[in-house]
PDB file of C-alpha atoms in Angstrom:
ATOM      1  CA  MET A 606      22.612  24.501  -6.522  1.00 63.00           C
ATOM      2  CA  ASP A 607      22.104  28.815  -6.363  1.00 69.00           C
ATOM      3  CA  PRO A 608      18.585  29.865  -4.889  1.00 71.00           C
ATOM      4  CA  SER A 609      19.014  32.434  -7.337  1.00 70.00           C
ATOM      5  CA  VAL A 610      18.163  30.638 -10.390  1.00 76.00           C
ATOM      6  CA  THR A 611      14.554  30.111  -9.014  1.00 83.00           C
ATOM      7  CA  SER A 612      14.119  32.534  -6.540  1.00 83.00           C
ATOM      8  CA  GLY A 613      12.286  34.853  -9.520  1.00 87.00           C
ATOM      9  CA  LEU A 614       9.512  31.413  -9.994  1.00 91.00           C
ATOM     10  CA  TYR A 615       9.496  31.393  -6.525  1.00 91.00           C
ATOM     11  CA  ARG A 616       8.294  34.698  -5.979  1.00 90.00           C
ATOM     12  CA  ASP A 617       5.893  33.688  -8.794  1.00 91.00           C
ATOM     13  CA  ILE A 618       3.926  31.025  -7.682  1.00 93.00           C
ATOM     14  CA  THR A 619       3.828  31.864  -4.151  1.00 91.00           C
ATOM     15  CA  ASP A 620       2.161  35.571  -6.173  1.00 91.00           C
ATOM     16  CA  LEU A 621      -0.173  33.589  -7.874  1.00 92.00           C
ATOM     17  CA  ALA A 622      -0.927  31.873  -4.333  1.00 91.00           C
ATOM     18  CA  HIS A 623      -2.248  34.746  -3.193  1.00 90.00           C
ATOM     19  CA  GLN A 624      -3.906  35.425  -5.791  1.00 91.00           C
ATOM     20  CA  SER A 625      -6.204  32.346  -5.696  1.00 92.00           C
ATOM     21  CA  PRO A 626      -9.676  32.146  -3.869  1.00 93.00           C
ATOM     22  CA  SER A 627      -9.836  31.224  -0.200  1.00 91.00           C
ATOM     23  CA  TRP A 628     -11.454  28.127  -0.853  1.00 94.00           C
ATOM     24  CA  VAL A 629      -7.855  26.774  -3.189  1.00 93.00           C
ATOM     25  CA  ARG A 630      -5.079  27.841  -0.853  1.00 92.00           C
ATOM     26  CA  HIS A 631      -7.265  25.858   2.086  1.00 92.00           C
ATOM     27  CA  PHE A 632      -7.252  22.943  -0.327  1.00 95.00           C
ATOM     28  CA  VAL A 633      -3.561  23.595  -1.116  1.00 94.00           C
ATOM     29  CA  GLU A 634      -2.463  23.817   2.951  1.00 91.00           C
ATOM     30  CA  ILE A 635      -4.726  21.335   3.929  1.00 93.00           C
ATOM     31  CA  GLY A 636      -3.429  18.833   0.070  1.00 92.00           C
ATOM     32  CA  THR A 637       0.598  19.784   1.063  1.00 90.00           C
ATOM     33  CA  GLU A 638       0.370  17.349   3.574  1.00 91.00           C
ATOM     34  CA  ALA A 639      -3.315  14.695   3.211  1.00 94.00           C
ATOM     35  CA  VAL A 640      -1.259  13.647  -0.436  1.00 95.00           C
ATOM     36  CA  ILE A 641       1.399  12.024   2.541  1.00 94.00           C
ATOM     37  CA  VAL A 642      -1.323  10.277   4.173  1.00 95.00           C
ATOM     38  CA  ILE A 643      -3.344   8.640   1.061  1.00 96.00           C
ATOM     39  CA  LEU A 644      -0.001   7.449  -0.737  1.00 96.00           C
ATOM     40  CA  GLY A 645       0.601   5.507   3.024  1.00 95.00           C
ATOM     41  CA  VAL A 646      -3.106   4.190   2.879  1.00 96.00           C
ATOM     42  CA  LEU A 647      -2.443   3.022  -0.550  1.00 96.00           C
ATOM     43  CA  PHE A 648       0.526   1.485   0.363  1.00 96.00           C
ATOM     44  CA  LEU A 649      -1.986  -0.443   3.137  1.00 95.00           C
ATOM     45  CA  ALA A 650      -4.174  -1.181  -0.144  1.00 94.00           C
ATOM     46  CA  SER A 651      -1.400  -2.624  -1.895  1.00 93.00           C
ATOM     47  CA  TRP A 652      -0.169  -4.633   1.498  1.00 92.00           C
ATOM     48  CA  TRP A 653      -3.772  -5.851   1.482  1.00 93.00           C
ATOM     49  CA  ARG A 654      -5.251  -7.468  -2.131  1.00 90.00           C
ATOM     50  CA  THR A 655      -1.065  -9.702  -2.507  1.00 90.00           C
ATOM     51  CA  ARG A 656      -1.524 -10.951   0.372  1.00 87.00           C
ATOM     52  CA  SER A 657      -4.321 -13.358  -1.973  1.00 86.00           C
ATOM     53  CA  ALA A 658      -1.266 -13.083  -5.130  1.00 85.00           C
ATOM     54  CA  ASP A 659       1.941 -14.950  -5.772  1.00 87.00           C
ATOM     55  CA  SER A 660       4.587 -13.876  -3.896  1.00 87.00           C
ATOM     56  CA  ARG A 661       6.511 -12.050  -5.946  1.00 91.00           C
ATOM     57  CA  ALA A 662       3.477  -9.721  -6.725  1.00 90.00           C
ATOM     58  CA  MET A 663       3.698 -10.083  -2.219  1.00 91.00           C
ATOM     59  CA  ALA A 664       7.340  -8.824  -2.343  1.00 92.00           C
ATOM     60  CA  ARG A 665       6.378  -5.993  -4.653  1.00 94.00           C
ATOM     61  CA  ALA A 666       4.190  -5.035  -2.394  1.00 93.00           C
ATOM     62  CA  VAL A 667       5.848  -4.637   0.864  1.00 94.00           C
ATOM     63  CA  VAL A 668       9.263  -3.343  -0.781  1.00 95.00           C
ATOM     64  CA  GLY A 669       7.454  -0.382  -1.812  1.00 95.00           C
ATOM     65  CA  PRO A 670       7.289   1.399   2.201  1.00 95.00           C
ATOM     66  CA  LEU A 671      11.376   0.416   2.840  1.00 96.00           C
ATOM     67  CA  ALA A 672      12.011   2.164  -0.515  1.00 96.00           C
ATOM     68  CA  THR A 673       9.996   4.966   0.780  1.00 97.00           C
ATOM     69  CA  ALA A 674      12.085   5.426   3.771  1.00 97.00           C
ATOM     70  CA  VAL A 675      14.931   4.292   2.318  1.00 97.00           C
ATOM     71  CA  ALA A 676      14.484   7.728  -0.227  1.00 97.00           C
ATOM     72  CA  TYR A 677      12.785  10.057   2.551  1.00 97.00           C
ATOM     73  CA  VAL A 678      17.042   9.023   4.576  1.00 97.00           C
ATOM     74  CA  CYS A 679      18.679  10.139   1.274  1.00 96.00           C
ATOM     75  CA  SER A 680      17.340  12.818   1.150  1.00 96.00           C
ATOM     76  CA  GLU A 681      18.026  13.954   5.120  1.00 95.00           C
ATOM     77  CA  LEU A 682      21.549  13.020   4.594  1.00 96.00           C
ATOM     78  CA  ALA A 683      21.852  15.887   1.323  1.00 95.00           C
ATOM     79  CA  LYS A 684      19.570  18.082   3.611  1.00 93.00           C
ATOM     80  CA  SER A 685      22.598  18.320   5.862  1.00 93.00           C
ATOM     81  CA  ALA A 686      25.092  18.038   3.399  1.00 94.00           C
ATOM     82  CA  ILE A 687      24.004  21.642   1.706  1.00 92.00           C
ATOM     83  CA  GLN A 688      22.018  23.181   4.333  1.00 91.00           C
ATOM     84  CA  GLU A 689      20.145  25.616   2.022  1.00 92.00           C
ATOM     85  CA  GLU A 690      17.616  27.894   3.739  1.00 91.00           C
ATOM     86  CA  ARG A 691      14.408  28.150   2.760  1.00 92.00           C
ATOM     87  CA  PRO A 692      13.435  30.176   1.203  1.00 91.00           C
ATOM     88  CA  CYS A 693      10.469  31.891   3.522  1.00 89.00           C
ATOM     89  CA  ARG A 694      13.226  33.442   4.586  1.00 87.00           C
ATOM     90  CA  ALA A 695      16.259  34.148   2.151  1.00 86.00           C
ATOM     91  CA  VAL A 696      13.853  35.544  -0.562  1.00 86.00           C
ATOM     92  CA  SER A 697      13.336  39.191  -0.492  1.00 83.00           C
ATOM     93  CA  GLY A 698      10.570  40.552  -1.939  1.00 81.00           C
ATOM     94  CA  ALA A 699       8.665  37.185  -1.717  1.00 83.00           C
ATOM     95  CA  ALA A 700       5.012  37.668  -0.935  1.00 85.00           C
ATOM     96  CA  ALA A 701       4.544  36.084   2.601  1.00 86.00           C
ATOM     97  CA  SER A 702       4.738  31.940   3.026  1.00 88.00           C
ATOM     98  CA  LEU A 703       1.313  30.215   3.662  1.00 88.00           C
ATOM     99  CA  ALA A 704       2.286  27.888   5.394  1.00 89.00           C
ATOM    100  CA  THR A 705       4.365  28.705   8.625  1.00 88.00           C
ATOM    101  CA  CYS A 706       7.807  28.638   7.491  1.00 89.00           C
ATOM    102  CA  PRO A 707       9.926  25.926   9.088  1.00 90.00           C
ATOM    103  CA  PRO A 708      12.455  26.731  11.922  1.00 90.00           C
ATOM    104  CA  VAL A 709      15.890  27.531  10.580  1.00 87.00           C
ATOM    105  CA  GLY A 710      17.996  24.214  10.374  1.00 87.00           C
ATOM    106  CA  ASP A 711      15.108  22.695   8.814  1.00 88.00           C
ATOM    107  CA  TRP A 712      16.766  23.564   5.856  1.00 92.00           C
ATOM    108  CA  SER A 713      15.462  23.044   1.809  1.00 91.00           C
ATOM    109  CA  PHE A 714      17.489  21.325  -0.401  1.00 95.00           C
ATOM    110  CA  PRO A 715      15.797  18.498  -1.373  1.00 94.00           C
ATOM    111  CA  SER A 716      12.415  18.717  -0.677  1.00 95.00           C
ATOM    112  CA  ASN A 717      11.708  16.058   2.040  1.00 95.00           C
ATOM    113  CA  HIS A 718       7.155  15.901   0.475  1.00 95.00           C
ATOM    114  CA  SER A 719       8.470  15.845  -3.003  1.00 96.00           C
ATOM    115  CA  THR A 720      11.291  12.847  -2.501  1.00 97.00           C
ATOM    116  CA  ILE A 721       8.439  11.142   0.094  1.00 97.00           C
ATOM    117  CA  ALA A 722       5.539  11.247  -2.443  1.00 96.00           C
ATOM    118  CA  ALA A 723       8.016  10.358  -5.661  1.00 97.00           C
ATOM    119  CA  ALA A 724       9.628   7.748  -3.582  1.00 97.00           C
ATOM    120  CA  SER A 725       5.685   6.408  -2.337  1.00 97.00           C
ATOM    121  CA  ALA A 726       4.457   7.142  -6.373  1.00 96.00           C
ATOM    122  CA  ILE A 727       6.740   5.049  -7.945  1.00 97.00           C
ATOM    123  CA  ALA A 728       7.194   2.259  -5.301  1.00 96.00           C
ATOM    124  CA  LEU A 729       3.258   1.800  -5.733  1.00 96.00           C
ATOM    125  CA  ALA A 730       2.851   2.169  -9.466  1.00 95.00           C
ATOM    126  CA  ILE A 731       5.612  -0.633  -9.996  1.00 95.00           C
ATOM    127  CA  ALA A 732       3.726  -3.366  -7.664  1.00 93.00           C
ATOM    128  CA  TRP A 733      -0.136  -1.869  -8.804  1.00 93.00           C
ATOM    129  CA  ARG A 734       0.227  -0.751 -12.077  1.00 92.00           C
ATOM    130  CA  ALA A 735      -2.779   0.058 -12.493  1.00 93.00           C
ATOM    131  CA  ILE A 736      -3.503   3.065  -9.661  1.00 94.00           C
ATOM    132  CA  ALA A 737       0.273   4.217 -11.746  1.00 94.00           C
ATOM    133  CA  PHE A 738      -2.567   6.967 -12.559  1.00 94.00           C
ATOM    134  CA  LEU A 739      -3.508   8.111  -9.393  1.00 95.00           C
ATOM    135  CA  THR A 740      -0.021   7.868  -7.966  1.00 95.00           C
ATOM    136  CA  ILE A 741       2.075   9.567 -10.255  1.00 95.00           C
ATOM    137  CA  PRO A 742      -0.776  12.747  -9.842  1.00 96.00           C
ATOM    138  CA  LEU A 743      -0.795  13.120  -6.105  1.00 96.00           C
ATOM    139  CA  ALA A 744       3.144  13.506  -6.380  1.00 96.00           C
ATOM    140  CA  LEU A 745       3.543  15.882  -8.512  1.00 96.00           C
ATOM    141  CA  PHE A 746       0.511  17.792  -6.848  1.00 96.00           C
ATOM    142  CA  ALA A 747       2.644  17.622  -3.743  1.00 95.00           C
ATOM    143  CA  ALA A 748       5.788  18.322  -5.353  1.00 95.00           C
ATOM    144  CA  PHE A 749       3.763  21.342  -6.953  1.00 95.00           C
ATOM    145  CA  SER A 750       2.205  22.947  -3.534  1.00 95.00           C
ATOM    146  CA  ARG A 751       5.412  22.225  -1.351  1.00 95.00           C
ATOM    147  CA  VAL A 752       6.283  25.762  -3.250  1.00 95.00           C
ATOM    148  CA  PHE A 753       2.890  27.124  -3.663  1.00 95.00           C
ATOM    149  CA  VAL A 754       2.441  27.531   0.008  1.00 93.00           C
ATOM    150  CA  GLY A 755       6.387  29.440  -0.147  1.00 92.00           C
ATOM    151  CA  VAL A 756       8.145  26.660   1.864  1.00 93.00           C
ATOM    152  CA  HIS A 757      10.710  25.384  -1.242  1.00 94.00           C
ATOM    153  CA  TYR A 758      12.381  26.654  -3.878  1.00 93.00           C
ATOM    154  CA  PRO A 759      10.903  25.103  -7.591  1.00 95.00           C
ATOM    155  CA  HIS A 760      14.980  23.118  -7.283  1.00 94.00           C
ATOM    156  CA  ASP A 761      13.379  21.848  -4.775  1.00 94.00           C
ATOM    157  CA  VAL A 762      10.915  20.195  -4.842  1.00 96.00           C
ATOM    158  CA  ALA A 763      12.086  18.886  -8.538  1.00 96.00           C
ATOM    159  CA  VAL A 764      15.535  17.257  -7.148  1.00 96.00           C
ATOM    160  CA  GLY A 765      13.166  15.173  -4.217  1.00 96.00           C
ATOM    161  CA  LEU A 766      10.854  13.344  -7.518  1.00 97.00           C
ATOM    162  CA  LEU A 767      14.060  12.758  -9.536  1.00 97.00           C
ATOM    163  CA  LEU A 768      15.525  11.322  -6.002  1.00 97.00           C
ATOM    164  CA  GLY A 769      13.148   9.617  -4.611  1.00 96.00           C
ATOM    165  CA  GLY A 770      11.397   8.435  -8.097  1.00 96.00           C
ATOM    166  CA  LEU A 771      15.211   6.547  -8.531  1.00 97.00           C
ATOM    167  CA  VAL A 772      16.109   5.803  -5.116  1.00 97.00           C
ATOM    168  CA  ALA A 773      11.810   3.542  -5.051  1.00 96.00           C
ATOM    169  CA  THR A 774      13.387   2.533  -8.068  1.00 96.00           C
ATOM    170  CA  LEU A 775      16.598   1.109  -7.365  1.00 97.00           C
ATOM    171  CA  VAL A 776      15.252  -0.814  -3.889  1.00 96.00           C
ATOM    172  CA  VAL A 777      12.548  -1.923  -5.489  1.00 96.00           C
ATOM    173  CA  LEU A 778      14.428  -3.616  -7.592  1.00 94.00           C
ATOM    174  CA  ALA A 779      17.438  -4.932  -5.399  1.00 95.00           C
ATOM    175  CA  LEU A 780      14.875  -6.360  -2.843  1.00 95.00           C
ATOM    176  CA  THR A 781      12.048  -7.993  -4.947  1.00 94.00           C
ATOM    177  CA  ARG A 782      14.322 -11.297  -5.241  1.00 94.00           C
ATOM    178  CA  PRO A 783      15.044 -11.392  -1.149  1.00 94.00           C
ATOM    179  CA  ALA A 784      11.618 -10.374  -0.254  1.00 93.00           C
ATOM    180  CA  ARG A 785      10.300 -13.052  -2.387  1.00 92.00           C
ATOM    181  CA  VAL A 786      12.510 -15.661  -0.635  1.00 92.00           C
ATOM    182  CA  LEU A 787      11.067 -14.401   2.685  1.00 92.00           C
ATOM    183  CA  ILE A 788       7.210 -14.268   1.754  1.00 90.00           C
ATOM    184  CA  GLU A 789       7.601 -17.834   0.787  1.00 89.00           C
ATOM    185  CA  THR A 790       8.983 -19.215   3.779  1.00 88.00           C
ATOM    186  CA  MET A 791       6.803 -16.883   5.497  1.00 88.00           C
ATOM    187  CA  ARG A 792       4.029 -18.257   3.967  1.00 87.00           C
ATOM    188  CA  MET A 793       4.382 -22.188   5.569  1.00 88.00           C
ATOM    189  CA  SER A 794       5.312 -20.807   8.269  1.00 84.00           C
ATOM    190  CA  ARG A 795       2.804 -22.151  11.230  1.00 84.00           C
ATOM    191  CA  THR A 796       2.465 -18.788  13.276  1.00 86.00           C
ATOM    192  CA  GLY A 797      -0.736 -16.805  12.971  1.00 85.00           C
ATOM    193  CA  VAL A 798       0.819 -13.242  12.888  1.00 89.00           C
ATOM    194  CA  VAL A 799       3.157 -14.738  10.186  1.00 86.00           C
ATOM    195  CA  VAL A 800       1.069 -16.153   7.937  1.00 84.00           C
ATOM    196  CA  TRP A 801      -1.749 -13.518   8.516  1.00 88.00           C
ATOM    197  CA  PHE A 802       0.884 -10.771   7.822  1.00 87.00           C
ATOM    198  CA  ALA A 803       2.109 -13.164   4.324  1.00 82.00           C
ATOM    199  CA  GLY A 804      -1.325 -14.196   3.180  1.00 83.00           C
ATOM    200  CA  PRO A 805      -2.485 -17.297   2.016  1.00 82.00           C
ATOM    201  CA  GLY A 806      -0.894 -16.472  -1.672  1.00 79.00           C
ATOM    202  CA  PRO A 807      -2.823 -17.057  -4.886  1.00 79.00           C
ATOM    203  CA  ARG A 808      -5.906 -20.339  -4.201  1.00 70.00           C
ATOM    204  CA  VAL A 809      -5.157 -23.323  -6.378  1.00 63.00           C
ATOM    205  CA  PRO A 810      -7.984 -24.714  -8.777  1.00 63.00           C
ATOM    206  CA  ARG A 811      -8.687 -28.671  -7.024  1.00 62.00           C
ATOM    207  CA  VAL A 812      -9.189 -31.290  -9.978  1.00 59.00           C
ATOM    208  CA  THR A 813     -11.280 -33.177  -9.779  1.00 58.00           C
ATOM    209  CA  GLY A 814     -12.781 -36.591 -11.773  1.00 53.00           C
ATOM    210  CA  LEU A 815      -8.893 -38.338 -12.386  1.00 52.00           C
ATOM    211  CA  ALA A 816      -9.419 -40.911  -9.690  1.00 49.00           C
ATOM    212  CA  THR A 817      -9.196 -44.224 -12.100  1.00 49.00           C
ATOM    213  CA  GLY A 818     -11.407 -47.018 -10.813  1.00 47.00           C
ATOM    214  CA  ALA A 819     -13.710 -45.128  -8.723  1.00 48.00           C
ATOM    215  CA  PRO A 820     -17.502 -45.936  -8.902  1.00 49.00           C
ATOM    216  CA  GLY A 821     -19.519 -44.185 -11.266  1.00 46.00           C
ATOM    217  CA  SER A 822     -17.230 -42.430 -12.820  1.00 46.00           C
ATOM    218  CA  GLY A 823     -16.771 -42.116 -16.964  1.00 46.00           C
ATOM    219  CA  SER A 824     -13.167 -42.663 -17.715  1.00 46.00           C
ATOM    220  CA  GLY A 825     -12.597 -45.487 -15.052  1.00 45.00           C
ATOM    221  CA  SER A 826     -10.999 -48.816 -16.523  1.00 45.00           C
ATOM    222  CA  GLY A 827     -11.664 -50.670 -12.821  1.00 45.00           C
ATOM    223  CA  PRO A 828     -14.003 -53.930 -12.356  1.00 45.00           C
ATOM    224  CA  GLY A 829     -16.526 -50.440 -11.218  1.00 43.00           C
ATOM    225  CA  SER A 830     -15.720 -48.090 -13.306  1.00 43.00           C
ATOM    226  CA  GLY A 831     -18.883 -46.273 -15.425  1.00 42.00           C
ATOM    227  CA  GLN A 832     -17.574 -47.568 -17.926  1.00 45.00           C
ATOM    228  CA  GLY A 833     -16.702 -51.028 -17.129  1.00 42.00           C
ATOM    229  CA  MET A 834     -20.180 -51.293 -16.082  1.00 42.00           C
ATOM    230  CA  GLY A 835     -21.805 -49.456 -19.378  1.00 43.00           C
ATOM    231  CA  SER A 836     -19.862 -52.258 -21.777  1.00 45.00           C
ATOM    232  CA  GLY A 837     -21.568 -55.153 -19.320  1.00 44.00           C
ATOM    233  CA  GLN A 838     -24.461 -54.251 -19.236  1.00 46.00           C
ATOM    234  CA  GLY A 839     -24.260 -53.009 -23.202  1.00 47.00           C
ATOM    235  CA  HIS A 840     -23.453 -56.725 -23.781  1.00 46.00           C
ATOM    236  CA  ALA A 841     -26.330 -58.402 -22.078  1.00 44.00           C
ATOM    237  CA  ALA A 842     -29.244 -55.890 -23.292  1.00 45.00           C
ATOM    238  CA  ASP A 843     -27.666 -57.575 -26.943  1.00 49.00           C
ATOM    239  CA  TYR A 844     -27.765 -61.182 -25.653  1.00 42.00           C
ATOM    240  CA  ARG A 845     -31.264 -60.835 -24.327  1.00 44.00           C
ATOM    241  CA  ALA A 846     -32.428 -58.649 -27.693  1.00 45.00           C
ATOM    242  CA  ALA A 847     -30.997 -61.316 -29.604  1.00 45.00           C
ATOM    243  CA  GLY A 848     -32.755 -64.475 -27.854  1.00 46.00           C
ATOM    244  CA  ARG A 849     -36.751 -62.220 -27.917  1.00 46.00           C
ATOM    245  CA  PRO A 850     -39.243 -64.325 -30.901  1.00 46.00           C
ATOM    246  CA  GLY A 851     -39.881 -62.434 -33.152  1.00 45.00           C
ATOM    247  CA  ASN A 852     -36.305 -61.125 -33.345  1.00 47.00           C
ATOM    248  CA  GLY A 853     -35.170 -63.843 -36.264  1.00 44.00           C
ATOM    249  CA  ALA A 854     -33.751 -66.038 -34.112  1.00 42.00           C
ATOM    250  CA  ALA A 855     -34.566 -68.494 -31.800  1.00 43.00           C
ATOM    251  CA  GLU A 856     -35.564 -67.930 -27.654  1.00 47.00           C
ATOM    252  CA  ASP A 857     -34.711 -71.353 -26.811  1.00 49.00           C
ATOM    253  CA  PRO A 858     -30.812 -71.839 -27.853  1.00 45.00           C
ATOM    254  CA  GLY A 859     -31.533 -75.696 -28.179  1.00 47.00           C
ATOM    255  CA  ALA A 860     -34.544 -74.714 -30.337  1.00 44.00           C
ATOM    256  CA  LEU A 861     -32.585 -74.864 -33.411  1.00 43.00           C
ATOM    257  CA  GLY A 862     -31.260 -77.837 -33.401  1.00 45.00           C
ATOM    258  CA  ARG A 863     -34.442 -79.774 -32.201  1.00 46.00           C
ATOM    259  CA  GLN A 864     -36.008 -78.369 -35.234  1.00 47.00           C
ATOM    260  CA  GLY A 865     -33.175 -79.938 -37.711  1.00 46.00           C
ATOM    261  CA  GLU A 866     -33.629 -83.474 -36.412  1.00 47.00           C
ATOM    262  CA  ARG A 867     -37.845 -83.286 -36.879  1.00 47.00           C
ATOM    263  CA  PRO A 868     -37.456 -85.129 -40.333  1.00 47.00           C
ATOM    264  CA  ASN A 869     -35.682 -87.917 -38.897  1.00 46.00           C
ATOM    265  CA  SER A 870     -37.940 -88.663 -36.359  1.00 41.00           C
ATOM    266  CA  ARG A 871     -40.565 -90.453 -39.312  1.00 42.00           C
ATOM    267  CA  PHE A 872     -38.022 -92.599 -40.230  1.00 36.00           C
TER     268      PHE A 872
END
């Protein structure tokens, strides 16, 4: 791409940088490198939280850094092939860069920082959707900051964002399935380090009270089950109640027979 296309915008942004308060300049100078560290920490957090998740979630978490590495390699290959000079040396009349201008041979197009930031942001958003609101703005900030400190053209960072996001998406989609199989295999391993890395996976809820015939169980059908015991006790209680005086029934089962025989005893 012809650098002159965005060299005017580059001048405007670097002029804005010099007109900004000193604390803003320092914040952006630190932030342009700190973003990469923050995204790396988020990768670790994503891996840790999925140790107790299913194998698919774990696979996406561990594939993310690999996808970012692949995007970085693609960016480096493009740099070596295109060999675009840095704007902090090539653009005449531009304000001095806030950051130290990289040495000759450290080419400008595309931006490695933008590529890494975009790849990390997309990979994290796929593995952990809840933090997409954080990772995407971080990637955009990283891209803008590279122009703000004067070491990249606007088109360098724009292409870097597209390259990183595209490569990360393709790599995650391609490697999730084989990574899932690997995670499931690792979780069945007997090697402590391997199991620790893969994590225990989701907890399976324990189901109780399903055994039949267990003493005291409410649904057992065996002789010792609670239902059998309750039924037997109920029948015994009914029998005893039927034989009590005052219930309209003789206490002695033979009493009715003897009462019926008394009239005949007079003859």
